[in-house]
Short mmCIF file of N, CA and C in Angstrom, two decimals:
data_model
loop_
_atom_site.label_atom_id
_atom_site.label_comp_id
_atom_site.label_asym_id
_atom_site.label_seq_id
_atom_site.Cartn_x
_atom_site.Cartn_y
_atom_site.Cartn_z
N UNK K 1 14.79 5.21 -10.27
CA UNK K 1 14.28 5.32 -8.92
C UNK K 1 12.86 4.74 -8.88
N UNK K 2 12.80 3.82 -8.27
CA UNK K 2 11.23 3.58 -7.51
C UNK K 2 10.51 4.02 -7.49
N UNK K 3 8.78 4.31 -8.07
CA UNK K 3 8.29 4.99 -7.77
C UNK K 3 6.89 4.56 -7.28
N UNK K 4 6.43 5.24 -5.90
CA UNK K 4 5.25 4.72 -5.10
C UNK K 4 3.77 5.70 -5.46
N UNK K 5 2.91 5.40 -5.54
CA UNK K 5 1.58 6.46 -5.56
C UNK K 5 0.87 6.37 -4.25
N UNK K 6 0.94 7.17 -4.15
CA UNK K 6 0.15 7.40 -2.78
C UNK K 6 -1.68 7.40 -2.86
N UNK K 7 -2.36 6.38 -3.28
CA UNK K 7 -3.51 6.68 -4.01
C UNK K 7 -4.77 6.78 -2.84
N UNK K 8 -4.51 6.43 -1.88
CA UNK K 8 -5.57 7.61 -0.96
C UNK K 8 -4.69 7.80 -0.07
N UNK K 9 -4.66 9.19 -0.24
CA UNK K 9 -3.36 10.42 0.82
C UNK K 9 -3.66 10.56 2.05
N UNK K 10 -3.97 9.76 2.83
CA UNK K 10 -4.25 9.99 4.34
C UNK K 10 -3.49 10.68 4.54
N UNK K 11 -3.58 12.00 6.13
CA UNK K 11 -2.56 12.58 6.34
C UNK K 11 -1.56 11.66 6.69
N UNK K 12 -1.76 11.15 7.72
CA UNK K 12 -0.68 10.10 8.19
C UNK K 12 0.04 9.45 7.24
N UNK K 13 -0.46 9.43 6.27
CA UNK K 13 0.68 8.47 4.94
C UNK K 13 1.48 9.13 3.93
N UNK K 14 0.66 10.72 3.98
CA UNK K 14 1.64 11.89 3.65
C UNK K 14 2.70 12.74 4.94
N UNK K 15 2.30 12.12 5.68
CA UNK K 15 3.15 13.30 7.07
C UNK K 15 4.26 12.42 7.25
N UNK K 16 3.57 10.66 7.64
CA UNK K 16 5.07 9.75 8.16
C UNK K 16 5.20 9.05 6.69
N UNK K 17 4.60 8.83 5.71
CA UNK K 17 5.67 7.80 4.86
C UNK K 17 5.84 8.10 4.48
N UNK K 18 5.69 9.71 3.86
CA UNK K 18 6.30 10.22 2.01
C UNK K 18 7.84 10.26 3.01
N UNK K 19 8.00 10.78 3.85
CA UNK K 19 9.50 11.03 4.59
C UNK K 19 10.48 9.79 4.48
N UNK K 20 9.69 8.29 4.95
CA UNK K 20 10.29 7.40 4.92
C UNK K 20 10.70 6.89 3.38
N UNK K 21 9.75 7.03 2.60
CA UNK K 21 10.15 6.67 1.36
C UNK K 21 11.17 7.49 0.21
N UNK K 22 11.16 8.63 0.61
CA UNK K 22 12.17 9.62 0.26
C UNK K 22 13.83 8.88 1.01
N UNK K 23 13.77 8.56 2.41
CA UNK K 23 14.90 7.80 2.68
C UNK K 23 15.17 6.46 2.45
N UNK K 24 14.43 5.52 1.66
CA UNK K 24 14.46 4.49 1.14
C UNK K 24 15.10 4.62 -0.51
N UNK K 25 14.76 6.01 -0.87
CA UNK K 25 15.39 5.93 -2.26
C UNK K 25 13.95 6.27 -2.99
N UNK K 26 12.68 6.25 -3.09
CA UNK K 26 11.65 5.77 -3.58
C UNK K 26 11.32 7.42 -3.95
N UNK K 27 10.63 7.64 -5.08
CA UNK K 27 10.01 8.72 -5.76
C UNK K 27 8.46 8.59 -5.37
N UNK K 28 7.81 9.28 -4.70
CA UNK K 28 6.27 9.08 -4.72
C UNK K 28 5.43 10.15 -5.33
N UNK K 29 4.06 10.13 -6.08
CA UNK K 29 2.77 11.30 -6.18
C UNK K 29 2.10 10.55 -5.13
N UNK K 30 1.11 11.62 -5.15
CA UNK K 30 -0.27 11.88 -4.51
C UNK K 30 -1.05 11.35 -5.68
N UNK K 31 -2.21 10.73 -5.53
CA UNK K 31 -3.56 11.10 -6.51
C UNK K 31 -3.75 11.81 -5.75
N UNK K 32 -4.32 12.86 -6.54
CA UNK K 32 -5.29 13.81 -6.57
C UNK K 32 -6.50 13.85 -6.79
N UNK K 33 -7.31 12.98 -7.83
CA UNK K 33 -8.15 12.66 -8.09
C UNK K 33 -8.35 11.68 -9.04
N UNK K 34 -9.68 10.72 -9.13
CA UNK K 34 -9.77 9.61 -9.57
C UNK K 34 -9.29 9.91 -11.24
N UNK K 35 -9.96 10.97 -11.62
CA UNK K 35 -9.53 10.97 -12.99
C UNK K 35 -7.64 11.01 -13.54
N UNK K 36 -6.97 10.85 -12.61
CA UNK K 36 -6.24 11.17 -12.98
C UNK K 36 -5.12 9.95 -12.58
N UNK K 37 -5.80 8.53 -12.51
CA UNK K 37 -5.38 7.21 -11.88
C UNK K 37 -4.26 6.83 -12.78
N UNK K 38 -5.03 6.81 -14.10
CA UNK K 38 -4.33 6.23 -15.22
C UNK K 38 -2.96 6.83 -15.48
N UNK K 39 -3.15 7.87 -15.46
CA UNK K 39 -1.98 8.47 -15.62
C UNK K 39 -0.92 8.48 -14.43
N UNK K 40 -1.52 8.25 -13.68
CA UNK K 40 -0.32 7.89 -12.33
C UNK K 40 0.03 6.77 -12.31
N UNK K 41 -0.57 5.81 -12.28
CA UNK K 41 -0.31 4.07 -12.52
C UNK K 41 0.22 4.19 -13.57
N UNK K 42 0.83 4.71 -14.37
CA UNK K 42 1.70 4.44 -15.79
C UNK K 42 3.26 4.79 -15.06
N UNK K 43 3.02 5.62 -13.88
CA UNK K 43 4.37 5.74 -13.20
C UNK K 43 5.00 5.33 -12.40
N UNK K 44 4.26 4.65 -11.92
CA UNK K 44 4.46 3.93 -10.52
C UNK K 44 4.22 2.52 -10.30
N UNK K 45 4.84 2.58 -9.66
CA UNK K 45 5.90 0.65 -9.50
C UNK K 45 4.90 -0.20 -8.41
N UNK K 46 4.47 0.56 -7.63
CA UNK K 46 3.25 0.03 -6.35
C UNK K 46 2.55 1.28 -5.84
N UNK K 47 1.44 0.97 -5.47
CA UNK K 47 0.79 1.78 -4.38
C UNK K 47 0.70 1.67 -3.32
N UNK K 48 0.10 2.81 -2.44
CA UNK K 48 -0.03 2.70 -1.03
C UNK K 48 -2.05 3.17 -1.02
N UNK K 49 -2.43 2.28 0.08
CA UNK K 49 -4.24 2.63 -0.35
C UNK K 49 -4.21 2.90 1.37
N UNK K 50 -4.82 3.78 1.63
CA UNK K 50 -4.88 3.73 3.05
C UNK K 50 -6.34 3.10 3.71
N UNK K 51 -6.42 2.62 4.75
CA UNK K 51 -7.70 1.52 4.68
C UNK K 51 -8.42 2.74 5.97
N UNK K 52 -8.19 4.01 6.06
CA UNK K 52 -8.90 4.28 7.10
C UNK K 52 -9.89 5.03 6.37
N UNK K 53 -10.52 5.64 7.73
CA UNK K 53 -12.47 5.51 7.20
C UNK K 53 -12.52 7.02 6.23
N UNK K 54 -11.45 8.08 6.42
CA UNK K 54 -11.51 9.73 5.82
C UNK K 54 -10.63 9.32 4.58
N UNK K 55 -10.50 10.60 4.19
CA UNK K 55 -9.29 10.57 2.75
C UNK K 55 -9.92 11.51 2.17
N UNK K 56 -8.79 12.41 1.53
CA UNK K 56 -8.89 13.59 1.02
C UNK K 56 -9.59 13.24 -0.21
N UNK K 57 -10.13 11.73 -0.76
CA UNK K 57 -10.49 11.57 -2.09
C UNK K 57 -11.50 10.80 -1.48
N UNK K 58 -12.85 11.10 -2.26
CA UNK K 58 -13.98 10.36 -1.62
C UNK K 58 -14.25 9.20 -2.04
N UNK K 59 -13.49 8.34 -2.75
CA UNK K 59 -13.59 6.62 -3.04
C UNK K 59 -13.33 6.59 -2.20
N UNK K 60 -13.61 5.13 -1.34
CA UNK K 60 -13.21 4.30 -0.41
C UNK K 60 -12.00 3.22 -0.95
N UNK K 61 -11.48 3.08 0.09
CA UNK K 61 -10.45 1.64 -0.30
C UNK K 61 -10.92 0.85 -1.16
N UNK K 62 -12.12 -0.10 -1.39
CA UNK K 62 -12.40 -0.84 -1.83
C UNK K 62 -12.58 -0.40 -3.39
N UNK K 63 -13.51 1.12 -3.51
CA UNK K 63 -13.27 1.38 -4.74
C UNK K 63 -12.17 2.10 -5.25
N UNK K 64 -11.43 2.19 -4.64
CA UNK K 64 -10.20 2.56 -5.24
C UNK K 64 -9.26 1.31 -5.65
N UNK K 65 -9.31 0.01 -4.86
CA UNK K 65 -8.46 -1.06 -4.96
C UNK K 65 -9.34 -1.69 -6.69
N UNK K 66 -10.85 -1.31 -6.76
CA UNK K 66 -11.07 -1.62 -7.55
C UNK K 66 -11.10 -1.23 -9.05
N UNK K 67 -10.53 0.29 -9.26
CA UNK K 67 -10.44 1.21 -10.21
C UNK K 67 -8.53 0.91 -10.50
N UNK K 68 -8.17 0.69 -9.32
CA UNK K 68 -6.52 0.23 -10.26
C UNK K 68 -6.37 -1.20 -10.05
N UNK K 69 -7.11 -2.43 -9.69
CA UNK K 69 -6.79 -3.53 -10.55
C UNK K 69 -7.66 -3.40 -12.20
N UNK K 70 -8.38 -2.51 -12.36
CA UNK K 70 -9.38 -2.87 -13.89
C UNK K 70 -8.22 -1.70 -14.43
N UNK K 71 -7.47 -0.98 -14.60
CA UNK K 71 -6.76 -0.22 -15.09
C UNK K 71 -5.17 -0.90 -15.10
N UNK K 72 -4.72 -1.86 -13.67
CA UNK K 72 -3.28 -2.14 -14.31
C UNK K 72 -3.33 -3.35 -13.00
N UNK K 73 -3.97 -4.57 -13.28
CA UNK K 73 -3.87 -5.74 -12.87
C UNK K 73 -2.84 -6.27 -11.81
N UNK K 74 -1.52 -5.81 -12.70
CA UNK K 74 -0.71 -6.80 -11.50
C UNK K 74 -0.04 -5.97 -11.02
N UNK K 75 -0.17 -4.17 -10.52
CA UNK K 75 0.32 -3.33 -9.46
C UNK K 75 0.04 -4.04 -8.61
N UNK K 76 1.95 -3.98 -7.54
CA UNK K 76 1.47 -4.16 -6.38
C UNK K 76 1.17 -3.18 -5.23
N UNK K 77 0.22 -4.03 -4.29
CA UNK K 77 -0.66 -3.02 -3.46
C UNK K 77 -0.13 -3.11 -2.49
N UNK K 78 0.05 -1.88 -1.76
CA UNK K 78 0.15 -1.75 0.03
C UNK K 78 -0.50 -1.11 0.32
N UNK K 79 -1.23 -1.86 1.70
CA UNK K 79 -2.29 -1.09 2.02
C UNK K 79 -1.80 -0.47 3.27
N UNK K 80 -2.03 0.32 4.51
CA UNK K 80 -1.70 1.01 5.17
C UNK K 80 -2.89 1.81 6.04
N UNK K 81 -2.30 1.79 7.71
CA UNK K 81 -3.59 1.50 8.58
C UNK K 81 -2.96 2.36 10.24
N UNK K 82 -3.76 3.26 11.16
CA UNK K 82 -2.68 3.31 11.83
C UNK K 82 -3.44 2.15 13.13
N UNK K 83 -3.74 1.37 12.24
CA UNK K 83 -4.61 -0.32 13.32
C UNK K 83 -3.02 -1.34 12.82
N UNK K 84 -2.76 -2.15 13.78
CA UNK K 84 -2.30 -3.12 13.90
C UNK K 84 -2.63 -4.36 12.75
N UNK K 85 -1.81 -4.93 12.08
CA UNK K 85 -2.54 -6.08 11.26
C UNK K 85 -3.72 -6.99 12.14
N UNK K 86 -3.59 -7.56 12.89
CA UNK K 86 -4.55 -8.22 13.59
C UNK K 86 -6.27 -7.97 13.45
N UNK K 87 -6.34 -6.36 13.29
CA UNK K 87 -7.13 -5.57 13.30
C UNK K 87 -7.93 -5.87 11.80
N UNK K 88 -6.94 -5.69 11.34
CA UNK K 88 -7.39 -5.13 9.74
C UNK K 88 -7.43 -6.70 8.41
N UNK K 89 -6.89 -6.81 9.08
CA UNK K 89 -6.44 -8.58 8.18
C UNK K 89 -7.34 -8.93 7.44
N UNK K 90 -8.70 -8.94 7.82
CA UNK K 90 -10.08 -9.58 7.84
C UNK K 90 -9.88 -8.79 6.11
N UNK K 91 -10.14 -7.58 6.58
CA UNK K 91 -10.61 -6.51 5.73
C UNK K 91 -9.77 -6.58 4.83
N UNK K 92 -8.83 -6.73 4.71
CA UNK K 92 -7.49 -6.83 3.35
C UNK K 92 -7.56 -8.19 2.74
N UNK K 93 -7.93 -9.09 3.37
CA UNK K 93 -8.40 -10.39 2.89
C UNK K 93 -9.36 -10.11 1.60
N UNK K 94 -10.39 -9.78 2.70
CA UNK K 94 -11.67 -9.69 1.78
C UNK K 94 -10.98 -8.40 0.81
N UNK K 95 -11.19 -7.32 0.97
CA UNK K 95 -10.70 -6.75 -0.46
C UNK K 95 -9.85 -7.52 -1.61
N UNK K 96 -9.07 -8.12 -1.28
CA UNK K 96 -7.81 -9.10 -2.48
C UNK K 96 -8.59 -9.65 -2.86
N UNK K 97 -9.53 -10.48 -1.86
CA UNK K 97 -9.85 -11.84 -2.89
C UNK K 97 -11.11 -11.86 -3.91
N UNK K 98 -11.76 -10.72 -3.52
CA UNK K 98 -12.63 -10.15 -4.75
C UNK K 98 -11.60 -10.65 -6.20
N UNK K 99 -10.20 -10.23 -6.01
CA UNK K 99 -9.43 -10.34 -7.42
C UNK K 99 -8.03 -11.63 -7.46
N UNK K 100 -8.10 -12.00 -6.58
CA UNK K 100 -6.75 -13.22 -6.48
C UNK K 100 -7.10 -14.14 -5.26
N UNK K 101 -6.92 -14.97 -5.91
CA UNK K 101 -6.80 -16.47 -5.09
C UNK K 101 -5.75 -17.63 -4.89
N UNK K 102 -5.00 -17.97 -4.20
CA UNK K 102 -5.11 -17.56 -2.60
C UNK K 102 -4.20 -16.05 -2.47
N UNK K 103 -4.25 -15.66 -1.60
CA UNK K 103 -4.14 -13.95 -1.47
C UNK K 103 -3.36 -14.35 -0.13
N UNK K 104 -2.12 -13.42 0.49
CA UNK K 104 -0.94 -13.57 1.04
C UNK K 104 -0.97 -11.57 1.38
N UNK K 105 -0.51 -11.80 2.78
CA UNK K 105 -0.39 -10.45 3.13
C UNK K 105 1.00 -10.45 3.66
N UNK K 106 2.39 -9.99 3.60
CA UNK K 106 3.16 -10.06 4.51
C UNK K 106 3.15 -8.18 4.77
N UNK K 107 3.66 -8.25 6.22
CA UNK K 107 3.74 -7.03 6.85
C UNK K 107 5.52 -7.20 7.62
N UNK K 108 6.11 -6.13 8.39
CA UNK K 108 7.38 -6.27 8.84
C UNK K 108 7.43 -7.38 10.03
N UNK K 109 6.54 -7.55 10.73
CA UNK K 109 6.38 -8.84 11.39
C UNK K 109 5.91 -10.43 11.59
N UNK K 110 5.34 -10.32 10.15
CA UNK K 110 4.69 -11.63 9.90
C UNK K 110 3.88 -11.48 8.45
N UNK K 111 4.05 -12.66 7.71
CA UNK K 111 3.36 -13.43 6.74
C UNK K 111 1.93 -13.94 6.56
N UNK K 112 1.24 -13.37 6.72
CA UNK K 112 -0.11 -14.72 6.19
C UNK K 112 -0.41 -15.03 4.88
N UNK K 113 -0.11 -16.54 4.93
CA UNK K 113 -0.61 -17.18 3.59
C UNK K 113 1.14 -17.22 2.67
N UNK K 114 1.03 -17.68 1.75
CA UNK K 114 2.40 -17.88 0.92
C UNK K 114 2.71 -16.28 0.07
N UNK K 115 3.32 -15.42 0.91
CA UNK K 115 3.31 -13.95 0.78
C UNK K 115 4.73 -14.30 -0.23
N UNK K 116 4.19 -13.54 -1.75
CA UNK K 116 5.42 -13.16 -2.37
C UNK K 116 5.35 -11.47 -2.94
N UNK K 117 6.37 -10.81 -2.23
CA UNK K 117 6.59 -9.43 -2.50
C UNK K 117 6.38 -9.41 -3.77
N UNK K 118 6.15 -8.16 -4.44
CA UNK K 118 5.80 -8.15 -6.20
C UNK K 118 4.77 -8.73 -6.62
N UNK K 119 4.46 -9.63 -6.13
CA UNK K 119 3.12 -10.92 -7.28
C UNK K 119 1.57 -10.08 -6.38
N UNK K 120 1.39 -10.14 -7.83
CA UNK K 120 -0.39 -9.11 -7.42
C UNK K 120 -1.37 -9.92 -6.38
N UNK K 121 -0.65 -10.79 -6.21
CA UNK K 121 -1.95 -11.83 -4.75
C UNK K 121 -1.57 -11.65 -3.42
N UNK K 122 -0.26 -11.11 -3.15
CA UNK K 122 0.48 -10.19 -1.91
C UNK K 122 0.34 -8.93 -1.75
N UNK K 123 -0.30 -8.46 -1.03
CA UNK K 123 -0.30 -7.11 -0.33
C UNK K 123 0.24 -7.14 0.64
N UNK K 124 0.89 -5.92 0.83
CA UNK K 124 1.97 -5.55 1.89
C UNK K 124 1.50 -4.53 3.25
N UNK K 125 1.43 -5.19 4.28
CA UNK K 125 0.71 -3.87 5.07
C UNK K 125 1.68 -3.26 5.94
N UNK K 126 1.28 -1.91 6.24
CA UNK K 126 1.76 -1.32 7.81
C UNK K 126 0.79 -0.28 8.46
N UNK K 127 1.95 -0.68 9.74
CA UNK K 127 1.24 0.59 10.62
C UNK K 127 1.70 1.82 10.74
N UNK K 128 1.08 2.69 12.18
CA UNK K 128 2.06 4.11 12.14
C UNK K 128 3.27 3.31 13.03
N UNK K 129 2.68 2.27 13.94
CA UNK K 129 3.68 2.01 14.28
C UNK K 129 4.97 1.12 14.36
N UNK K 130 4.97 0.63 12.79
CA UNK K 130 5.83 -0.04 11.95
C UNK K 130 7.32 1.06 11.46
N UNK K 131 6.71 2.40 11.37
CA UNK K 131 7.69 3.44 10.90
C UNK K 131 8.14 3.55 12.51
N UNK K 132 7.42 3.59 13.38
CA UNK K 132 8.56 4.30 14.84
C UNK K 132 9.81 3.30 15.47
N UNK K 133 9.13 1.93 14.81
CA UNK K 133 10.25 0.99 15.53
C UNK K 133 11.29 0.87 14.67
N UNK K 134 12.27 0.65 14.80
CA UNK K 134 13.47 0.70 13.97
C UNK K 134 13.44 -0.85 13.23
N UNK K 135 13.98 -1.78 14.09
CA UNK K 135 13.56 -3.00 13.31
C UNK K 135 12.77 -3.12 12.39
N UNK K 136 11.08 -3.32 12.55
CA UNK K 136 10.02 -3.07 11.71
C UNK K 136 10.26 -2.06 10.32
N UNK K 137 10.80 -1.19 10.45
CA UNK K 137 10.98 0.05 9.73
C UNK K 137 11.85 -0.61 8.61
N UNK K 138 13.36 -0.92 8.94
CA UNK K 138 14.02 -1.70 8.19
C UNK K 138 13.25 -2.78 7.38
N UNK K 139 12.80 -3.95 8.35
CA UNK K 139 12.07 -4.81 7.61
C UNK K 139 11.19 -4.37 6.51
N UNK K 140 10.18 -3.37 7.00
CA UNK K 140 9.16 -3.11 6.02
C UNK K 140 9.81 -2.45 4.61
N UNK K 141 11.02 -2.02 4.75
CA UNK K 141 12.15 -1.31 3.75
C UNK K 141 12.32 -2.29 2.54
N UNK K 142 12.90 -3.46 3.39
CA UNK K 142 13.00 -4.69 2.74
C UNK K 142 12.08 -4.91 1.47
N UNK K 143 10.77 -4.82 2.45
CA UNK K 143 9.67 -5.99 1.52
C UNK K 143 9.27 -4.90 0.52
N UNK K 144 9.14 -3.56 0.83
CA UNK K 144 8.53 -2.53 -0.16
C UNK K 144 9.56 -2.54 -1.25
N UNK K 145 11.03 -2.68 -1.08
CA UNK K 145 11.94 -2.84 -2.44
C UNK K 145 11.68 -4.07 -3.57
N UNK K 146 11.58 -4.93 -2.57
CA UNK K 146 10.96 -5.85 -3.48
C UNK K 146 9.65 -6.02 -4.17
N UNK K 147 9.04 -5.79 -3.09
CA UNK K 147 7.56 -5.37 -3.84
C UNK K 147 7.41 -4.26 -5.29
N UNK K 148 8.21 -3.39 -4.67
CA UNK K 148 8.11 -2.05 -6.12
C UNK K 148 9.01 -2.25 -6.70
N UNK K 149 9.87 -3.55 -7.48
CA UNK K 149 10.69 -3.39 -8.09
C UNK K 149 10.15 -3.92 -9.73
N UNK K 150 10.86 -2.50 -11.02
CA UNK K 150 10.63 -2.32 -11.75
C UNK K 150 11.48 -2.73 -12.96
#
């Protein structure tokens, strides 16, 4: 079984996706805390980083995106937002390319850049409202299997 880390636990990414990923098939943790990265990234197939401004863990996205590429390089990342890609793009850009060049985001509605699910220069995004639409939902199903496949 698949397994996802949830490495900053927004509520929203524990309330709507641990549910969705439980019906995808997918096994997920929580971090709990930074010390305890390594040992979760030894289990898990991709993460989820949530890009909003709270989180039950006081790294920010950026240092958290930066404590599991120096610990396990080519996890792939999904990041997760309840903003629209349009919104956030900028910001997921710039975080990747600190570490990969050229850097590719696909989400359930669109591609930027030469997006390959799995390869550490693709990050995968969504919204909250990627899980309510059915289409989207499926799609994003899609790309996260491929993305976390082990």
């Amino acid at each position: 079984m698949p397994h996802i880390l949830l490495a900053r636990p927004h509520p929203f990414i524990v309330s709507e996706m641990a549910p969705f990923l439980q019906q995808q098939g997918f096994g997920f943790n929580r971090l709990l805390n930074l010390d305890s990265l390594n040992d979760e990234l030894a289990k898990a197939d991709a993460t989820v980083i949530s890009l909003a401004i709270t989180s039950p863990l006081p790294q920010s996205a950026e240092e958290l995106l930066a404590a599991i590429r120096h610990l396990k390089p080519t996890m792939p990342i999904v990041f997760a937002s309840l903003l629209p890609l349009e919104r956030v793009q900028n910001s997921i850009l710039r975080l990747m390319q600190a570490y990969h060049q050229p850097v590719a985001i696909a989400s359930a509605e669109q591609m930027l850049g030469a997006a390959q699910p799995g390869k550490p220069a693709t990050a995968l995004y969504f919204c909250k409202e990627d899980l309510a639409d059915t289409v989207k939902r499926d799609a994003f199903a899609k790309l996260l299997k491929l993305h976390a496949k082990h």
